[in-house]
Short mmCIF file of C-alpha atoms and ligand atoms in Angstrom, two decimals:
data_model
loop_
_atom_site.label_atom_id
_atom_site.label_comp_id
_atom_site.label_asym_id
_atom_site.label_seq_id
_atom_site.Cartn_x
_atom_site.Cartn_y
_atom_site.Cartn_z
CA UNK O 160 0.00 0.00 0.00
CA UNK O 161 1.20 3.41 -1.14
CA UNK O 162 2.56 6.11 1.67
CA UNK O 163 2.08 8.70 0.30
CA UNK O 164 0.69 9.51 -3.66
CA UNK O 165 0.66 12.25 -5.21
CA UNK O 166 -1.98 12.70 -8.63
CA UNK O 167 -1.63 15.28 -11.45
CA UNK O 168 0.11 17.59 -9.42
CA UNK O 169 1.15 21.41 -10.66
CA UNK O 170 2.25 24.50 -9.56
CA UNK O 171 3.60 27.61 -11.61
CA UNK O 172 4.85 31.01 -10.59
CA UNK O 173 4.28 33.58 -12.68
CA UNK O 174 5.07 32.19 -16.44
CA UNK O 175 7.28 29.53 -15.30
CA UNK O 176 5.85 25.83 -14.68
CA UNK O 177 7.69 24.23 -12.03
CA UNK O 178 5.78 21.18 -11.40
CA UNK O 179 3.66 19.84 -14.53
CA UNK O 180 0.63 17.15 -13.86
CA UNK O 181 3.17 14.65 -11.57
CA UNK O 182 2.27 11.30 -10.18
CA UNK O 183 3.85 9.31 -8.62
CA UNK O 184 3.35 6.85 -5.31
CA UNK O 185 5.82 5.80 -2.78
CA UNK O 186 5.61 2.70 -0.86
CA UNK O 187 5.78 2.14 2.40
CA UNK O 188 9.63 1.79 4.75
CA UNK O 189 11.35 2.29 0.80
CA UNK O 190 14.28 5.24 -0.25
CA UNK O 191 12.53 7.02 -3.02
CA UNK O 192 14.43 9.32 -4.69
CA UNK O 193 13.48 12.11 -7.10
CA UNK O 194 16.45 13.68 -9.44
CA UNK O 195 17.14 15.72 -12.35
CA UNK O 196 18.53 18.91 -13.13
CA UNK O 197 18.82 22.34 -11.35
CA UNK O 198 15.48 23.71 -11.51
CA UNK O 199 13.54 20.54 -12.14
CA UNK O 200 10.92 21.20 -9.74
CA UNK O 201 12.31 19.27 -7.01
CA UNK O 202 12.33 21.87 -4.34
CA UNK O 203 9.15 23.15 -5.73
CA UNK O 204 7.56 19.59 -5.16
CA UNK O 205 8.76 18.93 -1.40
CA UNK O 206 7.72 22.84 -0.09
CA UNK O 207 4.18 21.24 -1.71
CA UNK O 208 4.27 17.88 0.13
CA UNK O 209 5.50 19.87 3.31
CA UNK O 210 2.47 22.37 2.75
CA UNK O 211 4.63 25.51 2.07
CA UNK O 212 3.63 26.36 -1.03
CA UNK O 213 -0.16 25.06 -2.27
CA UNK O 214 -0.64 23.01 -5.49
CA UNK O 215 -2.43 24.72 -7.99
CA UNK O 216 -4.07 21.44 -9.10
CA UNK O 217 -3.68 18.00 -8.31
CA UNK O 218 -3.99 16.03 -4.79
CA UNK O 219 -1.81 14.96 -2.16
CA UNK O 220 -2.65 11.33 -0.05
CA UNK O 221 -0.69 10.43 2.85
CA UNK O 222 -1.50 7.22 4.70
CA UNK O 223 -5.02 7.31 2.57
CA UNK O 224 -5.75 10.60 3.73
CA UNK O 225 -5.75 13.91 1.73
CA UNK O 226 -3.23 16.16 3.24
CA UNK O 227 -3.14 18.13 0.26
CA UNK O 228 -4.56 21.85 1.41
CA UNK O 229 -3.25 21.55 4.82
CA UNK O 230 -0.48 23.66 6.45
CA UNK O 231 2.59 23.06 7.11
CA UNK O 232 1.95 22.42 11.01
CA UNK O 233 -1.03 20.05 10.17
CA UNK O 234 1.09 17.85 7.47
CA UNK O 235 3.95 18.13 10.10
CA UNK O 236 1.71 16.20 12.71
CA UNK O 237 0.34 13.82 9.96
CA UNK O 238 4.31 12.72 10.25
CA UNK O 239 6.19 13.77 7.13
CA UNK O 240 9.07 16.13 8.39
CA UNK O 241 12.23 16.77 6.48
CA UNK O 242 15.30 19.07 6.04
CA UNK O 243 16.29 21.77 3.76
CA UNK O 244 18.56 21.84 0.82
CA UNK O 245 19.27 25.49 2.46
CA UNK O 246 20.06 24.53 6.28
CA UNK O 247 17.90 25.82 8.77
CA UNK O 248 19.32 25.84 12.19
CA UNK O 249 19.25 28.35 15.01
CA UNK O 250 22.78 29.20 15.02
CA UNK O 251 22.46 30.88 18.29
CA UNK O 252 21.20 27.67 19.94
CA UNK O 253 23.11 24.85 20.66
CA UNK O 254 23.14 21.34 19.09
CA UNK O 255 20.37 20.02 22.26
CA UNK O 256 18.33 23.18 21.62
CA UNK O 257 18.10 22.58 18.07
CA UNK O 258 16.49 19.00 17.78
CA UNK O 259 13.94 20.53 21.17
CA UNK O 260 12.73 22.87 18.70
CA UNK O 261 11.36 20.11 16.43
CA UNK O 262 10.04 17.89 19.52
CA UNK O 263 7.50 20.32 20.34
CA UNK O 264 5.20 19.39 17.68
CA UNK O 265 4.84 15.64 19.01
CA UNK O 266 3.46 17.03 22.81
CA UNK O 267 -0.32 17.29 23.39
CA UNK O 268 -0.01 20.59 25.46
CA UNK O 269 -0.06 24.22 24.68
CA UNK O 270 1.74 27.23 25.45
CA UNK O 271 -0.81 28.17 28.31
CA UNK O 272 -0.43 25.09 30.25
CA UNK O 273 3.21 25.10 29.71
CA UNK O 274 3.76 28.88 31.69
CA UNK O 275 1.54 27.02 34.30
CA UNK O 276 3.86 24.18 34.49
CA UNK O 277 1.60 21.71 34.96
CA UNK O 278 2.57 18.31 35.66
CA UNK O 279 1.44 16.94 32.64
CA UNK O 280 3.47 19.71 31.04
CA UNK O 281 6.83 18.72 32.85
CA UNK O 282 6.54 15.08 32.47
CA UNK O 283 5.97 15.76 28.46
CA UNK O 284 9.43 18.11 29.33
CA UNK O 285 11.63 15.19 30.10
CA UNK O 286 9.97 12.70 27.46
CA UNK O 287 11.05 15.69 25.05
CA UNK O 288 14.58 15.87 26.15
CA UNK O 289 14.56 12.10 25.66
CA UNK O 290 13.45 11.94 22.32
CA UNK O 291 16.14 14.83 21.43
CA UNK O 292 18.99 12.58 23.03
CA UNK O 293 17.70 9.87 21.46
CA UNK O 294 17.84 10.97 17.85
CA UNK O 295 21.45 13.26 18.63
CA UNK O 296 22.86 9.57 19.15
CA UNK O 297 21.08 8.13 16.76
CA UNK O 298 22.67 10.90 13.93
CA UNK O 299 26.06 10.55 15.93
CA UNK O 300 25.77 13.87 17.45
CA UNK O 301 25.83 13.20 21.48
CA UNK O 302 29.46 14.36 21.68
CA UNK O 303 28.17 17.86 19.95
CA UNK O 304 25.07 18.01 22.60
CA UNK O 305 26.09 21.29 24.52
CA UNK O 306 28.29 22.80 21.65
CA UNK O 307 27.05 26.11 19.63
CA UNK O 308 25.30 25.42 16.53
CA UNK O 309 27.24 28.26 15.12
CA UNK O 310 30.86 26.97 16.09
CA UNK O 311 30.47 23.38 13.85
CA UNK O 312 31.23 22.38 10.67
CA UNK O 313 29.34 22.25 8.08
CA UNK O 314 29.10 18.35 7.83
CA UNK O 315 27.46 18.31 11.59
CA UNK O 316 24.96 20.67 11.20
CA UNK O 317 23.69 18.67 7.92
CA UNK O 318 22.81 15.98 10.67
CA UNK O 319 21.89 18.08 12.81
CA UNK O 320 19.09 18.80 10.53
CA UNK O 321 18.80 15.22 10.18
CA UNK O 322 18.31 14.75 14.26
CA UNK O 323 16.07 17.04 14.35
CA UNK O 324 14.26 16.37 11.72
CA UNK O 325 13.66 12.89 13.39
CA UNK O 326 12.92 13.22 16.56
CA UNK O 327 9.29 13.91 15.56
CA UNK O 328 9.15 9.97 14.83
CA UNK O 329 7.95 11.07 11.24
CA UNK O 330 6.34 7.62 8.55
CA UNK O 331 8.07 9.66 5.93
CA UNK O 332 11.63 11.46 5.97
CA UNK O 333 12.05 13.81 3.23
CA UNK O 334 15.74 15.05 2.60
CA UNK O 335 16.62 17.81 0.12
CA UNK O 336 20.28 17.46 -0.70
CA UNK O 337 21.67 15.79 2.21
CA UNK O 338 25.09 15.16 0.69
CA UNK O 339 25.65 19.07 -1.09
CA UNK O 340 28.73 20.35 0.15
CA UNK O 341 30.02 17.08 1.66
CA UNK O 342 32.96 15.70 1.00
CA UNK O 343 33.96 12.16 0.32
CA UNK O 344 34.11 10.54 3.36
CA UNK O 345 31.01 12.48 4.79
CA UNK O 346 29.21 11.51 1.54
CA UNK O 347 29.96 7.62 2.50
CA UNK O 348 28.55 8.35 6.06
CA UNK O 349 25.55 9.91 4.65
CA UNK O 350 24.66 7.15 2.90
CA UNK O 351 25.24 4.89 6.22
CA UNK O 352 22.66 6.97 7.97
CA UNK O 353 20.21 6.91 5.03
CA UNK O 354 19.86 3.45 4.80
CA UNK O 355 19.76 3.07 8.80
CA UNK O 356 17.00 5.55 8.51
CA UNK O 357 14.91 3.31 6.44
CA UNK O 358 16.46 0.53 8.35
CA UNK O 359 14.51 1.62 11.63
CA UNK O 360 11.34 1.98 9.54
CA UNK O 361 11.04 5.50 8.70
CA UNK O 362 10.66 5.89 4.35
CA UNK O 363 12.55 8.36 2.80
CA UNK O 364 11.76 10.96 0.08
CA UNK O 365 15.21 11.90 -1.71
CA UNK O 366 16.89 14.52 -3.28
CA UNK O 367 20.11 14.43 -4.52
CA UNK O 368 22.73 15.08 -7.03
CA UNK O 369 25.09 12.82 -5.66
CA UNK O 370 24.78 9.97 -8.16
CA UNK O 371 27.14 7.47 -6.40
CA UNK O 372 25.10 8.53 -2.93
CA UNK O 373 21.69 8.26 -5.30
CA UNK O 374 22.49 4.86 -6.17
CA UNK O 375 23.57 3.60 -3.29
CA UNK O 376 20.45 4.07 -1.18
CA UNK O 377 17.73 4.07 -3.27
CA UNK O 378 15.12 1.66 -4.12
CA UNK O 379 13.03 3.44 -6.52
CA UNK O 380 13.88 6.82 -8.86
CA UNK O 381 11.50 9.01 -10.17
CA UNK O 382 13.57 11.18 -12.84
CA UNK O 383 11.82 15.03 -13.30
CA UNK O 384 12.52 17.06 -16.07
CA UNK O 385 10.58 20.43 -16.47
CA UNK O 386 8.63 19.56 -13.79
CA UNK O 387 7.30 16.56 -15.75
CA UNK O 388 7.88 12.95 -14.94
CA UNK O 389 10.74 11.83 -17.30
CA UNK O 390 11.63 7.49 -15.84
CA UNK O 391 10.40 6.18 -12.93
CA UNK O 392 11.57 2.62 -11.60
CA UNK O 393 14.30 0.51 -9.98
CA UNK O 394 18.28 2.24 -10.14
CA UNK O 395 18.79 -0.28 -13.10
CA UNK O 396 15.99 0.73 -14.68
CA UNK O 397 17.15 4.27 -14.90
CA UNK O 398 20.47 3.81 -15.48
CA UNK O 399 19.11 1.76 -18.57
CA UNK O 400 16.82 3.89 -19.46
CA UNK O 401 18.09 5.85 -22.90
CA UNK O 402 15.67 9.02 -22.40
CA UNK O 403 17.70 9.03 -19.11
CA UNK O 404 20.87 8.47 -20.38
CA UNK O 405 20.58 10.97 -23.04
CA UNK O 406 18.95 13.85 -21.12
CA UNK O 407 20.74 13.69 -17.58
CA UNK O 408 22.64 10.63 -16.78
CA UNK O 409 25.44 9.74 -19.17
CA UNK O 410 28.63 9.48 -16.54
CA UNK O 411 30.00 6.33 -14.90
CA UNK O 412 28.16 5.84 -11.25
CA UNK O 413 30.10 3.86 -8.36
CA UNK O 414 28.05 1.55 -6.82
CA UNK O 415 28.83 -0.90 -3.96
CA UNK O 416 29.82 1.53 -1.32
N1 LIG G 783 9.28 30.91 -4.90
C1 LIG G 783 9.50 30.89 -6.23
N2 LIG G 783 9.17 31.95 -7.01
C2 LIG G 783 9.37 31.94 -8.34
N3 LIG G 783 9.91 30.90 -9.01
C3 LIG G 783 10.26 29.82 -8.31
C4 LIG G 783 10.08 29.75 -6.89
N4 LIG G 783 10.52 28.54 -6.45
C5 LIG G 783 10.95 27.89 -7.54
N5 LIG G 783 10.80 28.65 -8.66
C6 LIG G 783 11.13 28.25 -10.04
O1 LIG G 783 10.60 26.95 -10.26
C7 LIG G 783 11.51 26.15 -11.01
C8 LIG G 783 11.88 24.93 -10.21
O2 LIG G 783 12.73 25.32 -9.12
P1 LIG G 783 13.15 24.34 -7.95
O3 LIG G 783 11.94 23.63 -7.46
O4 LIG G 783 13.94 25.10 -6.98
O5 LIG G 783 14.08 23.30 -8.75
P2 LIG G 783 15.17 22.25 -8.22
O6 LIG G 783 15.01 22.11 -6.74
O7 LIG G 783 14.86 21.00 -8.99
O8 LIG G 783 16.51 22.82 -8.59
C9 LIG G 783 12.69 27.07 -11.35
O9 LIG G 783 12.47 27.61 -12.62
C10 LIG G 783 12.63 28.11 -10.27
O10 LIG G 783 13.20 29.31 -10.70
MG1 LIG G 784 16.33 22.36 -5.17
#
């Protein structure tokens, strides 16, 4: 049974279609990932499935539900979170703080009862600070717990976003770019976390230009061009595929890592 689907989906800005009449359906504790060339649509299509931007047409089913006109909070607790291709961390936090901010969503209480500090309220506290340690160790971050966000490299705070990006519990992962910027041997790692990602039972949503990373993880590729669906299948598939080949593909890819 399908995760999520997604049916005849588009959004334009202005003159310029981004996302042209896409389906596609992702299966349940898989790696999909979606690829093609700057200014595909990719970005465009996971600000939709995160409820940032709205679809002009087209519908949106998560878990058999329609999440498609809901914000960005709602689709949040429906439990699809992700990360940014752009990283989003509060730099003036540290590496704990960071991952709290995203735990917040999974407590029942608001902000009122939280100023009361009720016990409810402190009891959810600790569970919160447990998830957040939880998924810092999980990503490899506990020796980074109490350091500024601002004062690490560039390769932690990429799971950093990662940590917190799990420690929601989200069905569905989705990761814009995890491996830009990387360098080899962080590139490797990445794709150690992605598959123990899937490995724990959350599904992933992909994007990435890192082909060798790409084909490494991945158990399905949907290939956009102009915001239309170009391929979809298995990584052989693609890398067979001659309307592939010929409009994106063509270099050697490493696999085996
Ligand atoms: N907020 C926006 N306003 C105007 N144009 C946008 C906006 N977001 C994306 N686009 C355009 O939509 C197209 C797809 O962009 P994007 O989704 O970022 O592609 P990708 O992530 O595949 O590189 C591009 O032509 C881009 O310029
Ligand atoms: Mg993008």
């Amino acid at each position: 049974m399908a995760l999520l689907e997604v049916r005849g989906l588009s959004k334009a800005f202005g003159g310029v279609t981004a996302i042209s009449n896409l389906s596609f359906r992702v299966d349940s504790g898989v790696v999909y990932a979606v690829i093609g060339p700057n200014g595909a649509g990719k970005t465009t299509l996971f600000n939709m499935l995160s409820g940032i931007y709205q679809a002009d047409s087209g519908e949106i089913h998560f878990k058999q539900q329609r999440i498609t006109a809901l914000a960005p909070y709602q689709i949040a607790k429906a439990g699809i979170s992700r990360t940014f291709q752009n990283l989003q961390i509060f730099f003036n936090m540290s590496v704990h703080e960071n991952v709290l901010v995203g735990c917040h969503l999974r407590t029942a209480s608001g902000v009122v009862e939280a100023m009361l500090r009720l016990s409810r309220v402190r009891k959810e506290e600790r569970q919160v600070h447990y998830w957040a340690d939880e998924s810092l160790e999980f990503c490899g971050l506990s020796a980074y717990r109490n350091e500024a966000a601002d004062a690490l490299p560039y390769g932690v705070l990429k799971r950093l976003e990662i940590a917190r990006a799990l420690a929601v519990e989200p069905q569905l992962l989705m990761m814009d770019e995890p491996a830009a910027g990387l360098n080899d041997t962080e590139s490797v790692e990445m794709i150690h976390l992605i598959r123990r990602i899937r490995d724990r039972g959350t599904t992933v949503l992909l994007v990435e230009h890192n082909m060798d990373l790409i084909m490494n993880v991945s158990d399905r590729l949907l290939v956009l061009d102009y915001g239309s669906r170009l391929a979809e299948g298995s990584c052989e598939e693609i890398q067979q595929n001659p309307k592939v080949i010929a409009a994106y593909l063509g270099g050697e890819v490493r696999t085996g890592v």
